[in-house]
Coordinates of C-alpha atoms and ligand atoms in Angstrom, one line a residue:
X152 CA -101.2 26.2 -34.0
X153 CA -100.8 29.4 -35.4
X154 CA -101.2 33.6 -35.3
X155 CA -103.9 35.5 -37.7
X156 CA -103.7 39.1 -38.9
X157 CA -105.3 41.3 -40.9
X158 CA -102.0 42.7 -42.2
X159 CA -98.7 40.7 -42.7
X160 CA -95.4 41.8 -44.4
X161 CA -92.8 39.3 -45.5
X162 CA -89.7 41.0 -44.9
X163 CA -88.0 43.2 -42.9
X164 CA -85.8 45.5 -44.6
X165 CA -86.3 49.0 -46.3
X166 CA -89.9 48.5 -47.8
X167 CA -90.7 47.0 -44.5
X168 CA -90.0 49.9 -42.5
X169 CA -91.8 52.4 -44.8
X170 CA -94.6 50.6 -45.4
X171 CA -94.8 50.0 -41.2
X172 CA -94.9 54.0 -40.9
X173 CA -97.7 54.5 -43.2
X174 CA -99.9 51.9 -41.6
X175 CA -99.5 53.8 -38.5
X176 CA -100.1 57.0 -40.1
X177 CA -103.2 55.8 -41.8
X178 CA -104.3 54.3 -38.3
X179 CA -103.6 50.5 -38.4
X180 CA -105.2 48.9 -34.6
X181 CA -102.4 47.6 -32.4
X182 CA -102.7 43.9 -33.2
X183 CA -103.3 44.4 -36.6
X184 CA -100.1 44.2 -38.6
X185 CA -97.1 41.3 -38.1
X186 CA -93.6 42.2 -39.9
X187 CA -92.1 38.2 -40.4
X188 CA -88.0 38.9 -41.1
X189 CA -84.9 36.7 -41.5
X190 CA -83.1 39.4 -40.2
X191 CA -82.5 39.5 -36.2
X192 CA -83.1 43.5 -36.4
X193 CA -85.8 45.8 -37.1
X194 CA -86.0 47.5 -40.3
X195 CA -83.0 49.8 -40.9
X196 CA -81.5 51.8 -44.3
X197 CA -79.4 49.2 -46.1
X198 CA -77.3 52.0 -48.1
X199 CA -75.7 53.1 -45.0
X200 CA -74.2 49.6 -45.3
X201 CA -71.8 50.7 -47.9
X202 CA -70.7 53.8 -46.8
X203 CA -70.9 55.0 -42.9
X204 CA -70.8 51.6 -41.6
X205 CA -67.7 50.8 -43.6
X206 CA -65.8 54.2 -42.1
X207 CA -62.8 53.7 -39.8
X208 CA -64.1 56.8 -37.5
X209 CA -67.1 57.2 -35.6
X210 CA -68.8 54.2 -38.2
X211 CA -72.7 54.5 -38.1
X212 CA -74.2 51.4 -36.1
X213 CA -77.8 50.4 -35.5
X214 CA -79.9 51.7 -33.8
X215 CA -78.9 55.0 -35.8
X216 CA -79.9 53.8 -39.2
X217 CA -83.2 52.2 -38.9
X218 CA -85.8 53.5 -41.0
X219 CA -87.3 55.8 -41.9
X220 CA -84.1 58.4 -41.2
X221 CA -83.0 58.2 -44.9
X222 CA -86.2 60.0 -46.0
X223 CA -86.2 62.2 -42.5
X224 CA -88.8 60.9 -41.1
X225 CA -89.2 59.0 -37.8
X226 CA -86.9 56.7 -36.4
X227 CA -88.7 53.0 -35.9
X228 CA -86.7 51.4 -33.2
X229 CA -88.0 48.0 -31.7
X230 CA -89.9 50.5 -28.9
X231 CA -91.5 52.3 -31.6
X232 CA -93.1 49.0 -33.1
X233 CA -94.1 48.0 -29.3
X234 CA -95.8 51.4 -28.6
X235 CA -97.7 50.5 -32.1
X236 CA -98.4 47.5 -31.0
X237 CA -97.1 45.7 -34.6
X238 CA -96.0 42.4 -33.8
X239 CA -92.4 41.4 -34.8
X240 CA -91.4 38.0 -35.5
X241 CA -87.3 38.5 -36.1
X242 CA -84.8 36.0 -36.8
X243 CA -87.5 34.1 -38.9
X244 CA -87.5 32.8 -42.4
X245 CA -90.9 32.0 -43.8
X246 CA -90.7 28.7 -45.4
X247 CA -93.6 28.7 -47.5
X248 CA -96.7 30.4 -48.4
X249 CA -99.6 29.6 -49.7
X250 CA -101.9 32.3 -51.6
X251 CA -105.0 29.8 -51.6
X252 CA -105.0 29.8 -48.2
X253 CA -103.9 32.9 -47.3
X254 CA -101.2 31.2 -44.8
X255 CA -97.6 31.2 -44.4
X256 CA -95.3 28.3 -42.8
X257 CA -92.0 29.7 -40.5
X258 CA -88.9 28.0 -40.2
X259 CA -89.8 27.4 -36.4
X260 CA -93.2 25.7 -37.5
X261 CA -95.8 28.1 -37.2
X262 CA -98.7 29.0 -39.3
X263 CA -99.7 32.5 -39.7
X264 CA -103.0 33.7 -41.9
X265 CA -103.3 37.2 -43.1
X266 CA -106.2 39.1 -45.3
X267 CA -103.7 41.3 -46.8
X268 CA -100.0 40.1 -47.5
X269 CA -97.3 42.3 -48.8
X270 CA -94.2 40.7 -49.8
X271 CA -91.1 42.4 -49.2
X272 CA -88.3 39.8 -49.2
X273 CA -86.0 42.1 -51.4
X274 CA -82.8 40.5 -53.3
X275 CA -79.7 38.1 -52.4
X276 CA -76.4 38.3 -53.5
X277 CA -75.4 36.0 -56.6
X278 CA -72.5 34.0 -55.4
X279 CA -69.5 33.2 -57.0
X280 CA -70.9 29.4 -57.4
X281 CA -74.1 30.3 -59.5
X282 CA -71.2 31.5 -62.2
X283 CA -69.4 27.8 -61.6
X284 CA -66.9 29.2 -59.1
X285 CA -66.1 28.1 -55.9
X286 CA -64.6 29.7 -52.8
X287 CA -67.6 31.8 -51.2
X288 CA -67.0 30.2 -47.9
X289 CA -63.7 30.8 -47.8
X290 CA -62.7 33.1 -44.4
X291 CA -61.7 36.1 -46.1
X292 CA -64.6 36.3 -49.4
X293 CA -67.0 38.8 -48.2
X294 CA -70.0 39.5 -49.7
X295 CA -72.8 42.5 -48.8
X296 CA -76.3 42.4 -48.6
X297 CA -77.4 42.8 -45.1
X298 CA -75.7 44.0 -41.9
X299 CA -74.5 40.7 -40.8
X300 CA -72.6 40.5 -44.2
X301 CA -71.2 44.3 -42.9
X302 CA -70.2 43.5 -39.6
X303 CA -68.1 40.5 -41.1
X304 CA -66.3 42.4 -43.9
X305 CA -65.7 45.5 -41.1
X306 CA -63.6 41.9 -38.7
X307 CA -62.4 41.0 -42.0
X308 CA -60.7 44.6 -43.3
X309 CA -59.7 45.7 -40.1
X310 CA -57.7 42.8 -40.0
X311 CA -56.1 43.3 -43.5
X312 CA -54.9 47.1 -42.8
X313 CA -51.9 48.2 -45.5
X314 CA -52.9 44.6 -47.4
X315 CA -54.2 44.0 -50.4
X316 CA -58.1 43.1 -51.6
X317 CA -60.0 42.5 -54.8
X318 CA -62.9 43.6 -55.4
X319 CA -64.8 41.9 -58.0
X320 CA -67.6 43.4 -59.5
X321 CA -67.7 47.1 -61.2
X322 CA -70.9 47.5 -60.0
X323 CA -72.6 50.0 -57.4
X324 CA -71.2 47.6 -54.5
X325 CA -67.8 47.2 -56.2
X326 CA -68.0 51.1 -56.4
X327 CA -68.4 52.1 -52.8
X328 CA -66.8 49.4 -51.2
X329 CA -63.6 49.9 -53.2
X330 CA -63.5 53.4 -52.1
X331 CA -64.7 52.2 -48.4
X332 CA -61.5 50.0 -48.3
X333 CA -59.2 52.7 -50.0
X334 CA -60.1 55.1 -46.9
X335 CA -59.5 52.0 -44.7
X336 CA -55.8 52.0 -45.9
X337 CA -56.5 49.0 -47.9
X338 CA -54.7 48.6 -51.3
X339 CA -57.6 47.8 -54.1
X340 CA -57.6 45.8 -57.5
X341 CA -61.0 46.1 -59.1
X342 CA -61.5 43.2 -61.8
X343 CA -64.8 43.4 -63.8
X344 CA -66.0 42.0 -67.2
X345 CA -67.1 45.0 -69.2
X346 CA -65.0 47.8 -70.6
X347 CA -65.8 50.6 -67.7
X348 CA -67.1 50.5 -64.3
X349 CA -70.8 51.1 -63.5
X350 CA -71.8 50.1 -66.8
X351 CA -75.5 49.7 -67.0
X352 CA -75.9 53.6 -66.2
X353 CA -72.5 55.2 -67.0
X354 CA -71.3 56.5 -70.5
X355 CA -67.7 55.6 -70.8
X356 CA -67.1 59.2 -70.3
X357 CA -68.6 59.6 -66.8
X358 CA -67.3 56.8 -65.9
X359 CA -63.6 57.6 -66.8
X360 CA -63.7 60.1 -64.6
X361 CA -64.8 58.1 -61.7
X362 CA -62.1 55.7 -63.0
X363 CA -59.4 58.6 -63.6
X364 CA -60.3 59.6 -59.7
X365 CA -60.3 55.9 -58.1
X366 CA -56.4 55.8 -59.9
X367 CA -55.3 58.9 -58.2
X368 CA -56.7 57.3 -54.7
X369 CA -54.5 54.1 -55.4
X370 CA -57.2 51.8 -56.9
X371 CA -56.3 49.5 -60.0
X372 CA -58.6 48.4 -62.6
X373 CA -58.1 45.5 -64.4
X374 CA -61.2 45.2 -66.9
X375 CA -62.7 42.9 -69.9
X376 CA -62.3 40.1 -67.8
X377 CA -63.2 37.7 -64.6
X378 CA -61.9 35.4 -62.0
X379 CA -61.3 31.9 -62.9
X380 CA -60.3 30.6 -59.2
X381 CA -58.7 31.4 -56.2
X382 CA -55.5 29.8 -54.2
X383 CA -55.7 28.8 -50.4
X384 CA -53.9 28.3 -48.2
X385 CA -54.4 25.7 -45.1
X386 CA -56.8 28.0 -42.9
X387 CA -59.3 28.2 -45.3
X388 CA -58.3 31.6 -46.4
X389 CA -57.7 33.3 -50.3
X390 CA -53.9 33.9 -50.9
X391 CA -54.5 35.2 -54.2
X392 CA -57.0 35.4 -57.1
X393 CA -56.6 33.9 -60.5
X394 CA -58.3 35.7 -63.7
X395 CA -59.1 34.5 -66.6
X396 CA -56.7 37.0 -68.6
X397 CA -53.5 35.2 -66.8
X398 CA -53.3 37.2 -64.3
X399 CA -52.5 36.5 -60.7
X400 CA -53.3 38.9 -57.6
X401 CA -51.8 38.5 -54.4
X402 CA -54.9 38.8 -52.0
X403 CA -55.6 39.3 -48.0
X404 CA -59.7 39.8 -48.6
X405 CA -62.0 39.8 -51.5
X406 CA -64.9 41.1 -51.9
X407 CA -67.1 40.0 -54.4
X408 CA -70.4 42.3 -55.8
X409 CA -71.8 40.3 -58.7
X410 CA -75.7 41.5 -58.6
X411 CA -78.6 40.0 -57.1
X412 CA -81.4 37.7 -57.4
X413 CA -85.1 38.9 -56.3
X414 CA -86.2 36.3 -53.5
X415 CA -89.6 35.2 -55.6
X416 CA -88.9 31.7 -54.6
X417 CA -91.6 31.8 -52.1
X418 CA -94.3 32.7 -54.8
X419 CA -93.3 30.9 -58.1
X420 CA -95.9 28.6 -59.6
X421 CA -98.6 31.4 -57.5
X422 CA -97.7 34.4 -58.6
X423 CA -97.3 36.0 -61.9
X424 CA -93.7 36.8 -62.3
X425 CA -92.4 39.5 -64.4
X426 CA -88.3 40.6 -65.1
X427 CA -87.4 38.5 -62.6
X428 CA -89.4 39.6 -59.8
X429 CA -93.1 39.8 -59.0
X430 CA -95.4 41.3 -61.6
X431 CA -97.9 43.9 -59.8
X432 CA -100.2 46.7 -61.3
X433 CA -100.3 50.1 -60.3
X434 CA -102.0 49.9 -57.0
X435 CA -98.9 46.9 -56.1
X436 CA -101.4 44.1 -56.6
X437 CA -100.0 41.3 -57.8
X438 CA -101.8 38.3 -59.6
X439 CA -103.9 37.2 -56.2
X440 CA -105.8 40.4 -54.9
X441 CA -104.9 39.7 -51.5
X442 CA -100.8 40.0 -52.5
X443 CA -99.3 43.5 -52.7
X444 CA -95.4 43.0 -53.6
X445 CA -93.0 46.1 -52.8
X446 CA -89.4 47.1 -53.0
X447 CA -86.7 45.0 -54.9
X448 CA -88.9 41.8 -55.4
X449 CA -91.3 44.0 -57.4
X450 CA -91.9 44.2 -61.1
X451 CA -94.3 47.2 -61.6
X452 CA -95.6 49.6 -64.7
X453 CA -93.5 52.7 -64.8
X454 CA -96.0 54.8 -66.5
X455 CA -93.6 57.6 -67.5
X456 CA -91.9 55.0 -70.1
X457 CA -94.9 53.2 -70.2
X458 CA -93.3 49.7 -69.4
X459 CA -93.1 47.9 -66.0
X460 CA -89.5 47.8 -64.2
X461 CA -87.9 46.1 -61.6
X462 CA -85.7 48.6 -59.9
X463 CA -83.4 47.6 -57.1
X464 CA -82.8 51.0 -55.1
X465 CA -84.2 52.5 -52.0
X466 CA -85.9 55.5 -53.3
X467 CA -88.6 53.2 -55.1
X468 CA -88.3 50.4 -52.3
X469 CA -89.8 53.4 -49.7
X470 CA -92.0 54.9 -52.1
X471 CA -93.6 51.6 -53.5
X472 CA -94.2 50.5 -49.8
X473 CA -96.0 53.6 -49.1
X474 CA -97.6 53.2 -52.3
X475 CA -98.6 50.0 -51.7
X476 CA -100.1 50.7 -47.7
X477 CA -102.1 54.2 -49.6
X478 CA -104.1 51.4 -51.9
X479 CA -104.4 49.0 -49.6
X480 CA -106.2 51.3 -46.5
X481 CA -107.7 54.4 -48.7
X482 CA -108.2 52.6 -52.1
X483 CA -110.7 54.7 -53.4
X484 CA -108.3 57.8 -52.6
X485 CA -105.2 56.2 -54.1
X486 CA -104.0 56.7 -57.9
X487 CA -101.9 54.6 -60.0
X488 CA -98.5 54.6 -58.9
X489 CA -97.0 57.3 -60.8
X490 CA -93.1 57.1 -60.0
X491 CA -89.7 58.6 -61.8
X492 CA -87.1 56.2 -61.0
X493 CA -84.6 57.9 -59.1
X494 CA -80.8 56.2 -58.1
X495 CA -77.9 58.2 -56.7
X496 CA -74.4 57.1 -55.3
X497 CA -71.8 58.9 -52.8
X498 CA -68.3 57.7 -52.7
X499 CA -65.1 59.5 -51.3
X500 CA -65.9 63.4 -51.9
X501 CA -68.0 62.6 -54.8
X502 CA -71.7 62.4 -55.1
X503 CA -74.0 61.9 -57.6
X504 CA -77.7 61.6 -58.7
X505 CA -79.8 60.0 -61.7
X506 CA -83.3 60.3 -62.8
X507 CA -85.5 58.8 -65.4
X508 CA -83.8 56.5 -68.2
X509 CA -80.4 55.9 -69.1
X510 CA -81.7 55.6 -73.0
X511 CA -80.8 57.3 -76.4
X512 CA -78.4 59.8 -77.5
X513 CA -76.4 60.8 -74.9
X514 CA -75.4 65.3 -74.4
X515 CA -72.9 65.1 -71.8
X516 CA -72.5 69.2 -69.9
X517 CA -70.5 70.9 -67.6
X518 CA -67.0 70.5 -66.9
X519 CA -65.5 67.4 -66.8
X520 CA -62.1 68.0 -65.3
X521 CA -64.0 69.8 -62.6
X522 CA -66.2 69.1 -59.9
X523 CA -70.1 69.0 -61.4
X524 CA -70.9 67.6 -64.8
X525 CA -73.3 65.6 -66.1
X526 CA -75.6 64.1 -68.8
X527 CA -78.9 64.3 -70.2
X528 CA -80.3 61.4 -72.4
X529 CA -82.7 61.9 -75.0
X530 CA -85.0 59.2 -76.8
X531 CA -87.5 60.0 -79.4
X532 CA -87.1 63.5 -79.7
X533 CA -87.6 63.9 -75.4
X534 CA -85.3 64.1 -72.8
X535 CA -85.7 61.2 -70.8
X536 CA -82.5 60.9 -68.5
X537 CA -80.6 63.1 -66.7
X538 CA -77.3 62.7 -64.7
X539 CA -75.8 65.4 -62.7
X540 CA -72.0 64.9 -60.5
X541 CA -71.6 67.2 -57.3
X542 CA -75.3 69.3 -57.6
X543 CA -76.6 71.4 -55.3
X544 CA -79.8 70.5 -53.7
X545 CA -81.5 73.0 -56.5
X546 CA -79.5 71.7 -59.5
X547 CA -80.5 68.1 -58.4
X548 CA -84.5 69.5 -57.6
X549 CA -84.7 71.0 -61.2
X550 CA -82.8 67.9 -62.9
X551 CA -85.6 65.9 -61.1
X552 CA -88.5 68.2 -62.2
X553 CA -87.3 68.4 -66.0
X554 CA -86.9 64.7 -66.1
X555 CA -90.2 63.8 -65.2
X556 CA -91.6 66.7 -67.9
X557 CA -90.2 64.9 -70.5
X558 CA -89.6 67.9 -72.6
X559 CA -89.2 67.7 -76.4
X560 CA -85.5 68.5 -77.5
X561 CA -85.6 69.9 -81.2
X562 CA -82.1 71.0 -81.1
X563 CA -79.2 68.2 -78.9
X564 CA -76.8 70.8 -80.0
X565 CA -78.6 73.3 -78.2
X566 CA -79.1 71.3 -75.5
X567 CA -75.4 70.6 -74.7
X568 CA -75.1 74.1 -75.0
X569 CA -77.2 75.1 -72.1
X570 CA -76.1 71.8 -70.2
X571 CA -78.1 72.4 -66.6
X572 CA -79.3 75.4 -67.2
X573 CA -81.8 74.2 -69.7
X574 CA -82.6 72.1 -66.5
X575 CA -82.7 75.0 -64.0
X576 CA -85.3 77.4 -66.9
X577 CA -87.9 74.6 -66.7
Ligands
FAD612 P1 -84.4 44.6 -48.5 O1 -84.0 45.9 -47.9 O2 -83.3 43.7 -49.1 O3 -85.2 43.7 -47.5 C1 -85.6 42.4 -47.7 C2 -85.9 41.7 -46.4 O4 -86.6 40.5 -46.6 C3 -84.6 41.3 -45.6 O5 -84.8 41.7 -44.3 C4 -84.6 39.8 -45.8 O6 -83.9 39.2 -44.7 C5 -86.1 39.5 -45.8 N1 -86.4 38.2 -46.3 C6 -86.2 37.7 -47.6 N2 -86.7 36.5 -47.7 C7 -87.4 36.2 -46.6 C8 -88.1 35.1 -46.1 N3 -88.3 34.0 -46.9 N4 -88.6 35.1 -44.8 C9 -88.4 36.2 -44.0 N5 -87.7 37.3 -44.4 C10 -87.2 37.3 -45.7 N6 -80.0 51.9 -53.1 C11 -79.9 53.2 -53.4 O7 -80.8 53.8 -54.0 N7 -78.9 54.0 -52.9 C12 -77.9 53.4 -52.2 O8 -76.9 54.1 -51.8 C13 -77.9 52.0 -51.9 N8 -76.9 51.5 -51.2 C14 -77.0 50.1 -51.0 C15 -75.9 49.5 -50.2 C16 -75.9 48.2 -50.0 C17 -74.8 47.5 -49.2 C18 -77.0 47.4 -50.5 C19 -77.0 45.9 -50.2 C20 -78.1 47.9 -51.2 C21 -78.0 49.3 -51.4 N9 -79.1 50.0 -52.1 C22 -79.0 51.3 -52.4 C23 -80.2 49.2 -52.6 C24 -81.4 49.3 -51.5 O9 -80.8 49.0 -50.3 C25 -82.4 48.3 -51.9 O10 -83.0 48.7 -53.1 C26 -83.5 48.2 -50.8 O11 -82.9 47.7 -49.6 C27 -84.7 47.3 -51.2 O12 -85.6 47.2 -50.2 P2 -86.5 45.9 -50.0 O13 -87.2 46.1 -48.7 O14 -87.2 45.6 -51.2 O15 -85.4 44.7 -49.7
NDP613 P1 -74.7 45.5 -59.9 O1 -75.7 44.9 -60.8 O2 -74.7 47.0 -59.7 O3 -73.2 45.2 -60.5 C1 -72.7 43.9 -60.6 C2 -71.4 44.0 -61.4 O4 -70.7 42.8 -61.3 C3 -71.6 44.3 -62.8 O5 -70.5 45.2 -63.2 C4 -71.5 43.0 -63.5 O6 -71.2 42.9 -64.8 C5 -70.4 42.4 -62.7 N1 -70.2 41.0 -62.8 C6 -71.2 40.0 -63.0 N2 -70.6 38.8 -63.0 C7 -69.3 39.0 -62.7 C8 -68.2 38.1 -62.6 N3 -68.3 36.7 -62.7 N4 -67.0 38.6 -62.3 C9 -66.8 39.9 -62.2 N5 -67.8 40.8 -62.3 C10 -69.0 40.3 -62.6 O7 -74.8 44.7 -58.5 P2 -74.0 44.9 -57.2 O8 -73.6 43.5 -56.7 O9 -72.9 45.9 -57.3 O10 -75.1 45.5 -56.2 C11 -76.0 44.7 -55.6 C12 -77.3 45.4 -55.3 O11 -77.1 46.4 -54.4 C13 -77.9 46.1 -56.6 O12 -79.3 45.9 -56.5 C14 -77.6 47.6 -56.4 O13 -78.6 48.4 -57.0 C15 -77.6 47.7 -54.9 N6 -76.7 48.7 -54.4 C16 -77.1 50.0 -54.8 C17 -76.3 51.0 -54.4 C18 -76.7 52.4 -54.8 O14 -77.8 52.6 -55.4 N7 -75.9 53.4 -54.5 C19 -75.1 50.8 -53.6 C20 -74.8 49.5 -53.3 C21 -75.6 48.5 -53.7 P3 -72.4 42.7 -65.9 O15 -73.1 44.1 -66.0 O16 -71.7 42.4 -67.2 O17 -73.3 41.6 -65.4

């Protein structure tokens, strides 16, 4: 037994939701289109997971955050998908798929057949045991990926007020929920392996002043090194958190934020796979012509650096999707996908944006015991990268516009001199 479609999406998080809206724009029939998600919820903006859901005031809850709000466009609430008539099957993990046959098993033991499937399964957290730890499980290690994950580590901090948690990982979750906790009255350790935070995208001079400002709000670093176990006590909860440097931290929550893993599973040995996600051309195509693969899971060519990426943020999950819905519907009217990636962060008062590549010399600008600085990068005699703290919607518009011109840079000296002017002449 079993349901057929002409259009089914595997996954229902933020490439979900984006591609949904542009079906509907471009005039999908109701019946037409089946969303298949583990989740229990429709579609909703997974960054607000970090910040306004984690607030101690007025926290944003669903429904406020489903998509497609975080690009201001409609809001799709499970009436929204009704009126569309798009069939929802929540609460549902696919099990297996199979491209031959154009058919996918569920965890409840049904069979449904598409024409066209886009996959959209996004990432998972690593866990703690995939580095030979243990202690995932444990009552008060949170981890956060989806809004389950949220509404745990929201029972868990509220129950930890004027207490103590680690946070390991000096990554983009470490970042935000570190400074979530801070405003929660929580006292914060941060223990990562590499010599600053956020170090995939920051110089160590940006990211001593996000360090410099986390200090002042309370937070500790400990850095250049990991955990190497935790203590328990009888209830199954952490007392405190061993690293490998010796030291020990008294602990009433951790949370851990260690990267992620693209959910290919489903697809290995049928797809081609490409930077540990799935490899698709410009249209989103992957390997089987009937296979479009969007958002986090997807490896696709970036023609600006003229190599394909995996990117895991929700600027290219929304655009991809749309992308992706464009070639499948109006293929003779749709281009290569031509995007600059684009990945921004708010925490505390701060707020910042990045576009392009974080390769090459580095010009840092502006003032950095201010409020707005920033950072161009330049690669083979162009400015590739650009990096801008506490913008204006203009300064962050022009940063955008230069970036994806790729000017040539004769003179970095120059360049440094103008800072984001040279940005805002363009
Ligand atoms: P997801 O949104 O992860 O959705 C994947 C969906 O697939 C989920 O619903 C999952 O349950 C489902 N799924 C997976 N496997 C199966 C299966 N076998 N069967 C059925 N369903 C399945 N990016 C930014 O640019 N800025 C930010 O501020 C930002 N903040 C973030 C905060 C948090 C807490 C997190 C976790 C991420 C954040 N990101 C941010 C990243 C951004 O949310 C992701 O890039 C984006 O969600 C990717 O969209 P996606 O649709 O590819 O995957
Ligand atoms: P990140 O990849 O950003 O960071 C992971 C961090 O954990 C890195 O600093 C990594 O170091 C470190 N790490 C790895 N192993 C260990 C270990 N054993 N002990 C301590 N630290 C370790 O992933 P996150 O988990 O922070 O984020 C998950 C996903 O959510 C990402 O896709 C991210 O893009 C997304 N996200 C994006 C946001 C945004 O764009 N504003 C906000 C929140 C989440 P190393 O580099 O050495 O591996």
């Amino acid at each position: 037994m079993g349901r057929a479609f002409v259009y089914v999406i595997i996954g229902g998080g933020v490439a979900a939701g984006y591609a949904a809206l542009e079906f509907t724009k471009r005039g999908v029939s109701q019946g037409e289109l089946c969303i298949i998600s583990e989740e229990s919820v429709v579609p909703y903006e997974r960054p607000a997971l970090s910040k306004g859901f984690l607030l101690p005031e007025a926290p944003a809850r669903l429904p406020s955050f489903h998509t497609c709000v975080g690009a201001n466009e409609e809001r799709l609430t499970p009436k929204w998908y009704k009126e569309h008539g798009i069939e929802l099957v929540l609460g549902t993990r696919v099990k297996s798929a199979d491209v031959k046959r154009k058919t996918l098993l569920t965890a409840t033991g049904e069979t449904i057949s598409y024409k066209i499937l886009i996959v959209a399964t996004g990432a998972r957290a690593l866990k703690l045991e995939e580095f030979g730890l243990s202690g995932s499980d444990a009552a008060n290690v949170c981890y956060l990926r989806d809004v389950a994950d949220a509404t745990r580590l929201v029972d868990v901090m509220q129950s930890c007020t004027g207490g103590n948690a680690v946070v390991i990982g000096g990554g983009y979750i470490g970042m935000e929920c570190a400074a979530s906790l801070v405003i929660n009255k929580i006292n914060v350790t941060m223990v990562f392996p590499e010599a600053h935070c956020m170090a995939r995208l920051f110089t160590p001079k940006i990211a001593s002043y996000y360090e410099d400002f986390y200090t002042a709000k309370g937070v500790k670093f400990i850095k250049g090194t990991v955990l190497s176990s935790f203590d328990m006590n009888s209830n199954g909860k952490v007392t405190a958190v061993n690293l490998r440097d010796g030291n020990h931290l008294s602990a009433d929550m951790v949370v851990v934020g260690i990267g992620i893993r693209p959910n290919t599973a489903l697809f290995e040995g049928q797809l081609t796979l490409d930077k540990g996600g799935i490899k698709v051309n410009g249209r989103m195509q992957t390997s089987n012509s009937s296979v479009y693969a969007v958002g986090d899971v997807a490896a696709f060519p970036v023609k600006l650096f003229g190599e394909s990426r995996r990117l895991e943020h929700v600027d290219s999950a929304r655009k991809s999707a749309k992308h992706a819905v464009a070639a499948i519907m109006e293929p003779e009217k749709t281009d290569e996908f031509d995007y600059l990636p684009f990945f921004y962060s708010r925490v505390f008062t701060l707020s910042w944006q990045f576009y392009g590549d974080g390769v090459g010399e580095i010009v840092h600008f502006g003032d950095f015991s201010g409020t707005t600085f920033g950072a161009y990068w330049v690669s083979k005699g162009h400015l590739v990268g650009s990096f801008l703290e506490g913008g204006t919607k203009e300064q962050y518009e022009a940063l955008s516009k230069v970036t994806r011109l790729k000017p040539a840079i004769e003179d970095v000296a120059e360049l440094q001199r103008q800072g984001l002017g040279f940005a805002l002449l363009v």
